[in-house]
Amino acid sequence: MEIIIQPTPETATQIAARIIARLLREKPNAVLGLATGSTPVLLYRELVAMKLDWSRVTTFNLDEYIGLPPEHPQSYHHFMWENLFRHVNIDPNNVHIPDGNARDIPAFCADYEARIAQSGGIDLQLLGIGTDGHIGFNESTSSLASRTRIKTLTEQTRKDNARFFGSESEVPYHVITMGIGTIMEARHTLLLAFGQSKARAIAAAVEGPIMAMNPATILQMHPTATFCIDQAASEQLKLQDYYRWVFDRKPEWQRV
Ligand code: PGA
């Protein structure tokens, strides 16, 4: 694991943007796994400003609410088009976001997995983290081998996400999410976390025991997992000085 600690969300975002930009330059037909929420908003703004070529890029989003129409302002379809896709030259046929209105959800999920495999697999999976350590919408006690499926949100996640909706009662209970097994097959995982509210989940994810109670801990088993976090999110890490020391001494060829 590489733990990159930066003073602010802005500087952490710039590093994440450079990692993605480098991938798109080296592999113009890269397959990206994308995330939603407040954390990647700055990143998408930065990527748009970089004017990269998205014409051959394929994307798969992590998750979507069940039952919201795609044009609903809080649907992740809406989020992705507003924050990224409509500002870049991506081919809409290459955009994949779980369909929260699919008539047969298990069949849709199996097809989503098949499409990821047909695309050659995800080169880089962007992740946020929930205050409970969820990745995608894989809540605590999700199977660490899970695949894309329906999940029921915890009360905490519904509370956390109520800020985007008018009230908590409007937050859907059910979602489709890529599984933890699906996420683990990405060739590179890039997790972003900002703010003190994420400090506990980050400390557990990086330095705690691997357990389904904190799904992000499974990233300790990923051969290429990068965490790009701000100072506030790093505050409970025991080895934070070591992570800074490593980053400051990266050989030139490893720098982004
Ligand atoms: P946030 O959500 O970026 O809005 O904090 C992260 C998550 O729940 O995965």
Short mmCIF file of N, CA and C in Angstrom, two decimals, residues 5-169:
data_model
loop_
_atom_site.label_atom_id
_atom_site.label_comp_id
_atom_site.label_asym_id
_atom_site.label_seq_id
_atom_site.Cartn_x
_atom_site.Cartn_y
_atom_site.Cartn_z
N ILE A 5 0.00 11.34 2.06
CA ILE A 5 -0.67 12.30 2.95
C ILE A 5 -0.31 13.71 2.46
N GLN A 6 -1.32 14.49 2.20
CA GLN A 6 -1.10 15.85 1.72
C GLN A 6 -1.77 16.85 2.67
N PRO A 7 -1.30 18.08 2.65
CA PRO A 7 -1.85 19.05 3.61
C PRO A 7 -3.36 19.29 3.42
N THR A 8 -3.81 19.32 2.18
CA THR A 8 -5.21 19.69 1.93
C THR A 8 -5.86 18.75 0.92
N PRO A 9 -7.20 18.77 0.87
CA PRO A 9 -7.87 17.99 -0.18
C PRO A 9 -7.43 18.41 -1.58
N GLU A 10 -7.13 19.69 -1.75
CA GLU A 10 -6.74 20.18 -3.08
C GLU A 10 -5.42 19.55 -3.52
N THR A 11 -4.43 19.52 -2.62
CA THR A 11 -3.13 18.97 -3.03
C THR A 11 -3.22 17.45 -3.18
N ALA A 12 -4.01 16.79 -2.34
CA ALA A 12 -4.19 15.33 -2.50
C ALA A 12 -4.88 15.05 -3.83
N THR A 13 -5.86 15.87 -4.17
CA THR A 13 -6.59 15.69 -5.43
C THR A 13 -5.67 15.86 -6.63
N GLN A 14 -4.75 16.83 -6.53
CA GLN A 14 -3.84 17.05 -7.67
C GLN A 14 -2.99 15.81 -7.94
N ILE A 15 -2.57 15.15 -6.89
CA ILE A 15 -1.77 13.93 -7.08
C ILE A 15 -2.62 12.84 -7.71
N ALA A 16 -3.85 12.67 -7.20
CA ALA A 16 -4.75 11.65 -7.77
C ALA A 16 -5.01 11.95 -9.25
N ALA A 17 -5.20 13.22 -9.57
CA ALA A 17 -5.47 13.60 -10.97
C ALA A 17 -4.26 13.26 -11.84
N ARG A 18 -3.08 13.49 -11.32
CA ARG A 18 -1.88 13.19 -12.11
C ARG A 18 -1.74 11.68 -12.33
N ILE A 19 -2.12 10.88 -11.34
CA ILE A 19 -2.05 9.41 -11.48
C ILE A 19 -3.00 8.98 -12.61
N ILE A 20 -4.20 9.54 -12.61
CA ILE A 20 -5.17 9.15 -13.65
C ILE A 20 -4.74 9.69 -15.02
N ALA A 21 -4.25 10.91 -15.04
CA ALA A 21 -3.81 11.51 -16.31
C ALA A 21 -2.69 10.68 -16.92
N ARG A 22 -1.78 10.24 -16.08
CA ARG A 22 -0.67 9.43 -16.60
C ARG A 22 -1.20 8.13 -17.20
N LEU A 23 -2.16 7.50 -16.51
CA LEU A 23 -2.73 6.26 -17.04
C LEU A 23 -3.37 6.51 -18.42
N LEU A 24 -4.15 7.59 -18.54
CA LEU A 24 -4.83 7.85 -19.81
C LEU A 24 -3.84 8.18 -20.93
N ARG A 25 -2.72 8.77 -20.56
CA ARG A 25 -1.72 9.05 -21.61
C ARG A 25 -1.01 7.76 -22.02
N GLU A 26 -0.72 6.91 -21.04
CA GLU A 26 0.00 5.66 -21.35
C GLU A 26 -0.91 4.63 -22.00
N LYS A 27 -2.20 4.68 -21.64
CA LYS A 27 -3.15 3.68 -22.15
C LYS A 27 -4.44 4.42 -22.54
N PRO A 28 -4.51 4.94 -23.76
CA PRO A 28 -5.66 5.78 -24.14
C PRO A 28 -7.00 5.03 -24.10
N ASN A 29 -6.94 3.69 -24.13
CA ASN A 29 -8.20 2.93 -24.04
C ASN A 29 -8.37 2.30 -22.64
N ALA A 30 -7.90 3.01 -21.65
CA ALA A 30 -7.96 2.50 -20.27
C ALA A 30 -9.41 2.31 -19.83
N VAL A 31 -9.57 1.39 -18.88
CA VAL A 31 -10.88 1.15 -18.26
C VAL A 31 -10.80 1.70 -16.84
N LEU A 32 -11.65 2.69 -16.57
CA LEU A 32 -11.63 3.32 -15.24
C LEU A 32 -12.85 2.91 -14.45
N GLY A 33 -12.66 2.61 -13.18
CA GLY A 33 -13.76 2.43 -12.25
C GLY A 33 -13.95 3.76 -11.53
N LEU A 34 -15.15 4.30 -11.55
CA LEU A 34 -15.35 5.64 -11.00
C LEU A 34 -16.25 5.62 -9.77
N ALA A 35 -16.15 6.70 -8.99
CA ALA A 35 -16.87 6.79 -7.72
C ALA A 35 -17.63 8.11 -7.67
N THR A 36 -18.59 8.18 -6.77
CA THR A 36 -19.37 9.40 -6.59
C THR A 36 -19.23 9.87 -5.13
N GLY A 37 -20.05 10.81 -4.72
CA GLY A 37 -19.94 11.35 -3.37
C GLY A 37 -19.24 12.69 -3.41
N SER A 38 -19.05 13.29 -2.23
CA SER A 38 -18.45 14.62 -2.23
C SER A 38 -16.94 14.56 -2.49
N THR A 39 -16.31 13.44 -2.14
CA THR A 39 -14.85 13.37 -2.22
C THR A 39 -14.30 13.55 -3.63
N PRO A 40 -14.84 12.89 -4.67
CA PRO A 40 -14.19 13.01 -5.99
C PRO A 40 -14.61 14.24 -6.81
N VAL A 41 -15.45 15.11 -6.25
CA VAL A 41 -15.93 16.26 -7.04
C VAL A 41 -14.75 17.11 -7.53
N LEU A 42 -13.85 17.40 -6.59
CA LEU A 42 -12.66 18.22 -6.95
C LEU A 42 -11.81 17.51 -8.00
N LEU A 43 -11.69 16.20 -7.85
CA LEU A 43 -10.88 15.42 -8.78
C LEU A 43 -11.45 15.52 -10.19
N TYR A 44 -12.77 15.38 -10.31
CA TYR A 44 -13.37 15.45 -11.64
C TYR A 44 -13.16 16.85 -12.24
N ARG A 45 -13.25 17.87 -11.38
CA ARG A 45 -13.02 19.24 -11.88
C ARG A 45 -11.59 19.35 -12.42
N GLU A 46 -10.67 18.80 -11.67
CA GLU A 46 -9.25 18.85 -12.06
C GLU A 46 -9.02 18.08 -13.37
N LEU A 47 -9.65 16.91 -13.49
CA LEU A 47 -9.47 16.10 -14.71
C LEU A 47 -10.06 16.82 -15.92
N VAL A 48 -11.19 17.49 -15.73
CA VAL A 48 -11.80 18.25 -16.83
C VAL A 48 -10.83 19.35 -17.27
N ALA A 49 -10.25 20.04 -16.29
CA ALA A 49 -9.34 21.16 -16.60
C ALA A 49 -8.10 20.66 -17.35
N MET A 50 -7.74 19.40 -17.16
CA MET A 50 -6.53 18.86 -17.82
C MET A 50 -6.75 18.59 -19.30
N LYS A 51 -8.00 18.63 -19.74
CA LYS A 51 -8.34 18.43 -21.17
C LYS A 51 -7.70 17.15 -21.72
N LEU A 52 -7.93 16.05 -21.05
CA LEU A 52 -7.40 14.75 -21.49
C LEU A 52 -8.28 14.21 -22.60
N ASP A 53 -7.74 13.22 -23.29
CA ASP A 53 -8.52 12.57 -24.35
C ASP A 53 -9.26 11.37 -23.76
N TRP A 54 -10.58 11.46 -23.71
CA TRP A 54 -11.41 10.39 -23.15
C TRP A 54 -12.08 9.56 -24.26
N SER A 55 -11.70 9.82 -25.54
CA SER A 55 -12.49 9.24 -26.64
C SER A 55 -12.46 7.71 -26.65
N ARG A 56 -11.40 7.11 -26.10
CA ARG A 56 -11.32 5.64 -26.12
C ARG A 56 -11.42 5.04 -24.71
N VAL A 57 -11.70 5.89 -23.73
CA VAL A 57 -11.77 5.42 -22.34
C VAL A 57 -13.13 4.77 -22.08
N THR A 58 -13.10 3.69 -21.30
CA THR A 58 -14.34 3.03 -20.85
C THR A 58 -14.45 3.22 -19.35
N THR A 59 -15.66 3.45 -18.86
CA THR A 59 -15.83 3.64 -17.41
C THR A 59 -16.92 2.72 -16.85
N PHE A 60 -16.70 2.32 -15.62
CA PHE A 60 -17.70 1.56 -14.86
C PHE A 60 -17.84 2.24 -13.51
N ASN A 61 -19.04 2.66 -13.18
CA ASN A 61 -19.23 3.26 -11.85
C ASN A 61 -19.46 2.19 -10.79
N LEU A 62 -19.10 2.56 -9.58
CA LEU A 62 -19.20 1.61 -8.46
C LEU A 62 -20.64 1.25 -8.09
N ASP A 63 -21.52 2.26 -8.10
CA ASP A 63 -22.80 1.99 -7.46
C ASP A 63 -23.89 2.96 -7.93
N GLU A 64 -25.10 2.67 -7.54
CA GLU A 64 -26.25 3.53 -7.86
C GLU A 64 -27.39 3.20 -6.91
N TYR A 65 -28.18 4.20 -6.59
CA TYR A 65 -29.39 3.98 -5.78
C TYR A 65 -30.43 3.22 -6.59
N ILE A 66 -31.17 2.39 -5.92
CA ILE A 66 -32.28 1.71 -6.59
C ILE A 66 -33.53 2.57 -6.48
N GLY A 67 -34.17 2.74 -7.62
CA GLY A 67 -35.48 3.39 -7.63
C GLY A 67 -35.46 4.87 -7.98
N LEU A 68 -34.28 5.51 -8.02
CA LEU A 68 -34.26 6.91 -8.43
C LEU A 68 -34.21 6.96 -9.95
N PRO A 69 -35.01 7.80 -10.57
CA PRO A 69 -34.87 7.93 -12.03
C PRO A 69 -33.49 8.51 -12.36
N PRO A 70 -32.92 8.14 -13.53
CA PRO A 70 -31.55 8.60 -13.84
C PRO A 70 -31.41 10.11 -13.82
N GLU A 71 -32.51 10.83 -14.12
CA GLU A 71 -32.41 12.30 -14.15
C GLU A 71 -32.59 12.93 -12.76
N HIS A 72 -32.84 12.09 -11.74
CA HIS A 72 -32.98 12.63 -10.37
C HIS A 72 -31.66 13.29 -9.97
N PRO A 73 -31.72 14.48 -9.37
CA PRO A 73 -30.47 15.18 -9.06
C PRO A 73 -29.53 14.40 -8.14
N GLN A 74 -30.05 13.46 -7.37
CA GLN A 74 -29.17 12.69 -6.49
C GLN A 74 -28.80 11.32 -7.05
N SER A 75 -29.26 11.02 -8.26
CA SER A 75 -28.85 9.73 -8.84
C SER A 75 -27.38 9.85 -9.24
N TYR A 76 -26.69 8.73 -9.24
CA TYR A 76 -25.28 8.78 -9.60
C TYR A 76 -25.11 8.93 -11.11
N HIS A 77 -26.14 8.58 -11.88
CA HIS A 77 -26.12 8.92 -13.31
C HIS A 77 -26.00 10.42 -13.47
N HIS A 78 -26.89 11.11 -12.80
CA HIS A 78 -26.91 12.57 -12.88
C HIS A 78 -25.57 13.15 -12.40
N PHE A 79 -25.11 12.66 -11.26
CA PHE A 79 -23.85 13.13 -10.69
C PHE A 79 -22.71 13.00 -11.71
N MET A 80 -22.61 11.82 -12.33
CA MET A 80 -21.47 11.58 -13.22
C MET A 80 -21.53 12.45 -14.47
N TRP A 81 -22.74 12.61 -15.01
CA TRP A 81 -22.83 13.45 -16.22
C TRP A 81 -22.56 14.90 -15.89
N GLU A 82 -23.08 15.37 -14.74
CA GLU A 82 -22.88 16.77 -14.37
C GLU A 82 -21.43 17.07 -14.03
N ASN A 83 -20.79 16.15 -13.27
CA ASN A 83 -19.46 16.45 -12.76
C ASN A 83 -18.33 16.08 -13.70
N LEU A 84 -18.59 15.12 -14.60
CA LEU A 84 -17.48 14.70 -15.47
C LEU A 84 -17.87 14.52 -16.94
N PHE A 85 -18.80 13.58 -17.19
CA PHE A 85 -18.94 13.11 -18.58
C PHE A 85 -19.33 14.20 -19.56
N ARG A 86 -20.20 15.13 -19.15
CA ARG A 86 -20.62 16.11 -20.15
C ARG A 86 -19.54 17.15 -20.46
N HIS A 87 -18.47 17.11 -19.68
CA HIS A 87 -17.39 18.07 -19.89
C HIS A 87 -16.20 17.48 -20.67
N VAL A 88 -16.27 16.18 -20.97
CA VAL A 88 -15.13 15.53 -21.66
C VAL A 88 -15.64 14.80 -22.90
N ASN A 89 -14.69 14.36 -23.74
CA ASN A 89 -15.09 13.76 -25.03
C ASN A 89 -15.29 12.24 -24.92
N ILE A 90 -15.95 11.80 -23.85
CA ILE A 90 -16.17 10.36 -23.69
C ILE A 90 -17.31 9.91 -24.61
N ASP A 91 -17.20 8.67 -25.13
CA ASP A 91 -18.27 8.10 -25.93
C ASP A 91 -19.33 7.55 -24.96
N PRO A 92 -20.56 8.06 -25.01
CA PRO A 92 -21.59 7.60 -24.05
C PRO A 92 -21.76 6.08 -24.06
N ASN A 93 -21.44 5.43 -25.21
CA ASN A 93 -21.55 3.96 -25.25
C ASN A 93 -20.53 3.28 -24.34
N ASN A 94 -19.49 4.03 -23.97
CA ASN A 94 -18.44 3.44 -23.12
C ASN A 94 -18.66 3.73 -21.64
N VAL A 95 -19.77 4.40 -21.33
CA VAL A 95 -20.07 4.74 -19.92
C VAL A 95 -20.99 3.67 -19.34
N HIS A 96 -20.61 3.12 -18.21
CA HIS A 96 -21.45 2.12 -17.54
C HIS A 96 -21.70 2.55 -16.10
N ILE A 97 -22.96 2.66 -15.76
CA ILE A 97 -23.37 2.99 -14.39
C ILE A 97 -24.48 2.00 -14.05
N PRO A 98 -24.44 1.38 -12.86
CA PRO A 98 -25.50 0.43 -12.55
C PRO A 98 -26.89 1.06 -12.75
N ASP A 99 -27.80 0.26 -13.27
CA ASP A 99 -29.15 0.73 -13.55
C ASP A 99 -30.04 0.41 -12.35
N GLY A 100 -30.28 1.44 -11.56
CA GLY A 100 -31.09 1.27 -10.35
C GLY A 100 -32.56 1.05 -10.63
N ASN A 101 -32.93 1.04 -11.91
CA ASN A 101 -34.33 0.76 -12.28
C ASN A 101 -34.44 -0.51 -13.11
N ALA A 102 -33.39 -1.32 -13.10
CA ALA A 102 -33.43 -2.57 -13.87
C ALA A 102 -34.58 -3.43 -13.35
N ARG A 103 -35.28 -4.08 -14.29
CA ARG A 103 -36.43 -4.89 -13.87
C ARG A 103 -35.96 -6.15 -13.14
N ASP A 104 -34.87 -6.71 -13.64
CA ASP A 104 -34.32 -7.92 -13.03
C ASP A 104 -32.93 -7.58 -12.50
N ILE A 105 -32.87 -7.22 -11.24
CA ILE A 105 -31.61 -6.71 -10.70
C ILE A 105 -30.51 -7.77 -10.67
N PRO A 106 -30.77 -9.00 -10.21
CA PRO A 106 -29.69 -10.00 -10.25
C PRO A 106 -29.13 -10.21 -11.67
N ALA A 107 -30.03 -10.23 -12.68
CA ALA A 107 -29.56 -10.42 -14.06
C ALA A 107 -28.73 -9.20 -14.49
N PHE A 108 -29.19 -8.01 -14.11
CA PHE A 108 -28.43 -6.82 -14.46
C PHE A 108 -27.03 -6.89 -13.84
N CYS A 109 -26.96 -7.31 -12.58
CA CYS A 109 -25.67 -7.35 -11.87
C CYS A 109 -24.72 -8.35 -12.53
N ALA A 110 -25.27 -9.51 -12.92
CA ALA A 110 -24.42 -10.53 -13.59
C ALA A 110 -23.90 -9.97 -14.91
N ASP A 111 -24.76 -9.22 -15.62
CA ASP A 111 -24.36 -8.63 -16.89
C ASP A 111 -23.29 -7.54 -16.68
N TYR A 112 -23.42 -6.79 -15.60
CA TYR A 112 -22.43 -5.73 -15.29
C TYR A 112 -21.05 -6.36 -15.09
N GLU A 113 -21.03 -7.46 -14.34
CA GLU A 113 -19.77 -8.18 -14.13
C GLU A 113 -19.21 -8.68 -15.47
N ALA A 114 -20.10 -9.20 -16.32
CA ALA A 114 -19.65 -9.74 -17.61
C ALA A 114 -19.07 -8.61 -18.48
N ARG A 115 -19.71 -7.44 -18.43
CA ARG A 115 -19.20 -6.31 -19.23
C ARG A 115 -17.82 -5.86 -18.75
N ILE A 116 -17.63 -5.86 -17.43
CA ILE A 116 -16.30 -5.49 -16.91
C ILE A 116 -15.26 -6.47 -17.46
N ALA A 117 -15.60 -7.75 -17.38
CA ALA A 117 -14.66 -8.78 -17.86
C ALA A 117 -14.40 -8.61 -19.36
N GLN A 118 -15.50 -8.36 -20.15
CA GLN A 118 -15.33 -8.20 -21.60
C GLN A 118 -14.47 -6.99 -21.96
N SER A 119 -14.52 -5.98 -21.10
CA SER A 119 -13.73 -4.77 -21.39
C SER A 119 -12.24 -4.99 -21.12
N GLY A 120 -11.92 -6.15 -20.55
CA GLY A 120 -10.52 -6.44 -20.23
C GLY A 120 -10.19 -6.20 -18.76
N GLY A 121 -11.19 -5.81 -17.98
CA GLY A 121 -10.97 -5.56 -16.55
C GLY A 121 -10.62 -4.11 -16.28
N ILE A 122 -10.80 -3.71 -15.05
CA ILE A 122 -10.61 -2.30 -14.67
C ILE A 122 -9.13 -2.02 -14.40
N ASP A 123 -8.60 -1.01 -15.08
CA ASP A 123 -7.19 -0.65 -14.88
C ASP A 123 -7.01 0.09 -13.56
N LEU A 124 -7.90 1.04 -13.31
CA LEU A 124 -7.78 1.83 -12.07
C LEU A 124 -9.17 2.05 -11.50
N GLN A 125 -9.34 1.67 -10.26
CA GLN A 125 -10.62 1.85 -9.58
C GLN A 125 -10.48 2.97 -8.55
N LEU A 126 -11.23 4.04 -8.77
CA LEU A 126 -11.27 5.14 -7.82
C LEU A 126 -12.24 4.77 -6.69
N LEU A 127 -11.87 5.10 -5.46
CA LEU A 127 -12.72 4.76 -4.31
C LEU A 127 -12.80 5.95 -3.36
N GLY A 128 -13.96 6.12 -2.74
CA GLY A 128 -14.07 6.93 -1.52
C GLY A 128 -14.14 5.94 -0.37
N ILE A 129 -14.39 6.43 0.81
CA ILE A 129 -14.57 5.53 1.96
C ILE A 129 -15.67 6.10 2.85
N GLY A 130 -16.53 5.25 3.33
CA GLY A 130 -17.57 5.70 4.25
C GLY A 130 -17.01 5.86 5.66
N THR A 131 -17.72 6.54 6.51
CA THR A 131 -17.23 6.71 7.89
C THR A 131 -17.15 5.35 8.59
N ASP A 132 -17.88 4.37 8.07
CA ASP A 132 -17.83 3.00 8.63
C ASP A 132 -16.87 2.10 7.86
N GLY A 133 -16.13 2.69 6.91
CA GLY A 133 -15.15 1.89 6.15
C GLY A 133 -15.73 1.26 4.90
N HIS A 134 -16.96 1.61 4.53
CA HIS A 134 -17.48 0.97 3.31
C HIS A 134 -16.74 1.50 2.07
N ILE A 135 -16.62 0.62 1.08
CA ILE A 135 -16.12 1.03 -0.24
C ILE A 135 -17.19 0.64 -1.25
N GLY A 136 -17.39 1.49 -2.28
CA GLY A 136 -18.63 1.35 -3.04
C GLY A 136 -19.74 1.49 -2.00
N PHE A 137 -20.77 0.70 -2.12
CA PHE A 137 -21.78 0.66 -1.05
C PHE A 137 -21.71 -0.69 -0.35
N ASN A 138 -20.50 -1.23 -0.25
CA ASN A 138 -20.33 -2.48 0.50
C ASN A 138 -20.25 -2.13 1.98
N GLU A 139 -21.37 -2.27 2.63
CA GLU A 139 -21.45 -1.88 4.03
C GLU A 139 -20.73 -2.90 4.91
N SER A 140 -20.53 -2.55 6.19
CA SER A 140 -19.88 -3.45 7.13
C SER A 140 -20.54 -4.82 7.08
N THR A 141 -19.72 -5.84 7.14
CA THR A 141 -20.07 -7.27 7.07
C THR A 141 -20.40 -7.75 5.65
N SER A 142 -20.20 -6.88 4.65
CA SER A 142 -20.28 -7.38 3.27
C SER A 142 -19.23 -8.46 3.09
N SER A 143 -19.56 -9.48 2.34
CA SER A 143 -18.55 -10.51 2.06
C SER A 143 -17.36 -9.88 1.37
N LEU A 144 -16.20 -10.23 1.83
CA LEU A 144 -14.98 -9.69 1.21
C LEU A 144 -14.76 -10.28 -0.19
N ALA A 145 -15.56 -11.28 -0.55
CA ALA A 145 -15.48 -11.88 -1.90
C ALA A 145 -16.69 -11.50 -2.75
N SER A 146 -17.49 -10.54 -2.29
CA SER A 146 -18.77 -10.26 -2.96
C SER A 146 -18.60 -9.73 -4.38
N ARG A 147 -19.64 -9.93 -5.17
CA ARG A 147 -19.69 -9.42 -6.55
C ARG A 147 -20.80 -8.35 -6.62
N THR A 148 -20.98 -7.78 -7.80
CA THR A 148 -22.01 -6.75 -7.98
C THR A 148 -23.38 -7.31 -7.60
N ARG A 149 -24.09 -6.56 -6.77
CA ARG A 149 -25.36 -7.07 -6.23
C ARG A 149 -26.15 -5.95 -5.58
N ILE A 150 -27.33 -6.30 -5.08
CA ILE A 150 -28.14 -5.34 -4.32
C ILE A 150 -27.66 -5.33 -2.87
N LYS A 151 -27.65 -4.15 -2.26
CA LYS A 151 -27.33 -4.03 -0.84
C LYS A 151 -28.35 -3.12 -0.18
N THR A 152 -28.51 -3.30 1.12
CA THR A 152 -29.34 -2.40 1.92
C THR A 152 -28.40 -1.46 2.68
N LEU A 153 -28.64 -0.17 2.59
CA LEU A 153 -27.76 0.80 3.26
C LEU A 153 -27.97 0.73 4.78
N THR A 154 -26.92 1.04 5.52
CA THR A 154 -27.05 1.13 6.97
C THR A 154 -27.71 2.47 7.31
N GLU A 155 -28.17 2.54 8.54
CA GLU A 155 -28.78 3.79 9.01
C GLU A 155 -27.74 4.92 8.95
N GLN A 156 -26.48 4.59 9.32
CA GLN A 156 -25.41 5.61 9.32
C GLN A 156 -25.18 6.16 7.92
N THR A 157 -25.10 5.28 6.93
CA THR A 157 -24.86 5.75 5.55
C THR A 157 -26.03 6.60 5.08
N ARG A 158 -27.24 6.19 5.42
CA ARG A 158 -28.40 6.99 5.00
C ARG A 158 -28.35 8.37 5.66
N LYS A 159 -27.91 8.40 6.92
CA LYS A 159 -27.76 9.70 7.62
C LYS A 159 -26.66 10.52 6.95
N ASP A 160 -25.52 9.86 6.65
CA ASP A 160 -24.39 10.58 6.03
C ASP A 160 -24.82 11.18 4.69
N ASN A 161 -25.63 10.46 3.95
CA ASN A 161 -26.00 10.91 2.60
C ASN A 161 -27.23 11.80 2.57
N ALA A 162 -27.88 11.93 3.74
CA ALA A 162 -29.10 12.77 3.78
C ALA A 162 -28.79 14.21 3.41
N ARG A 163 -27.52 14.63 3.60
CA ARG A 163 -27.16 16.03 3.29
C ARG A 163 -27.35 16.35 1.81
N PHE A 164 -27.32 15.33 0.97
CA PHE A 164 -27.50 15.57 -0.46
C PHE A 164 -28.98 15.63 -0.84
N PHE A 165 -29.81 15.00 0.00
CA PHE A 165 -31.25 14.94 -0.29
C PHE A 165 -31.94 16.00 0.57
N GLY A 166 -33.22 16.20 0.36
CA GLY A 166 -33.93 17.17 1.19
C GLY A 166 -33.98 16.69 2.64
N SER A 167 -34.16 15.41 2.85
CA SER A 167 -34.27 14.88 4.21
C SER A 167 -33.88 13.40 4.17
N GLU A 168 -33.65 12.85 5.37
CA GLU A 168 -33.21 11.46 5.44
C GLU A 168 -34.25 10.52 4.85
N SER A 169 -35.52 10.88 5.00
CA SER A 169 -36.58 9.97 4.52
C SER A 169 -36.54 9.80 2.99
#
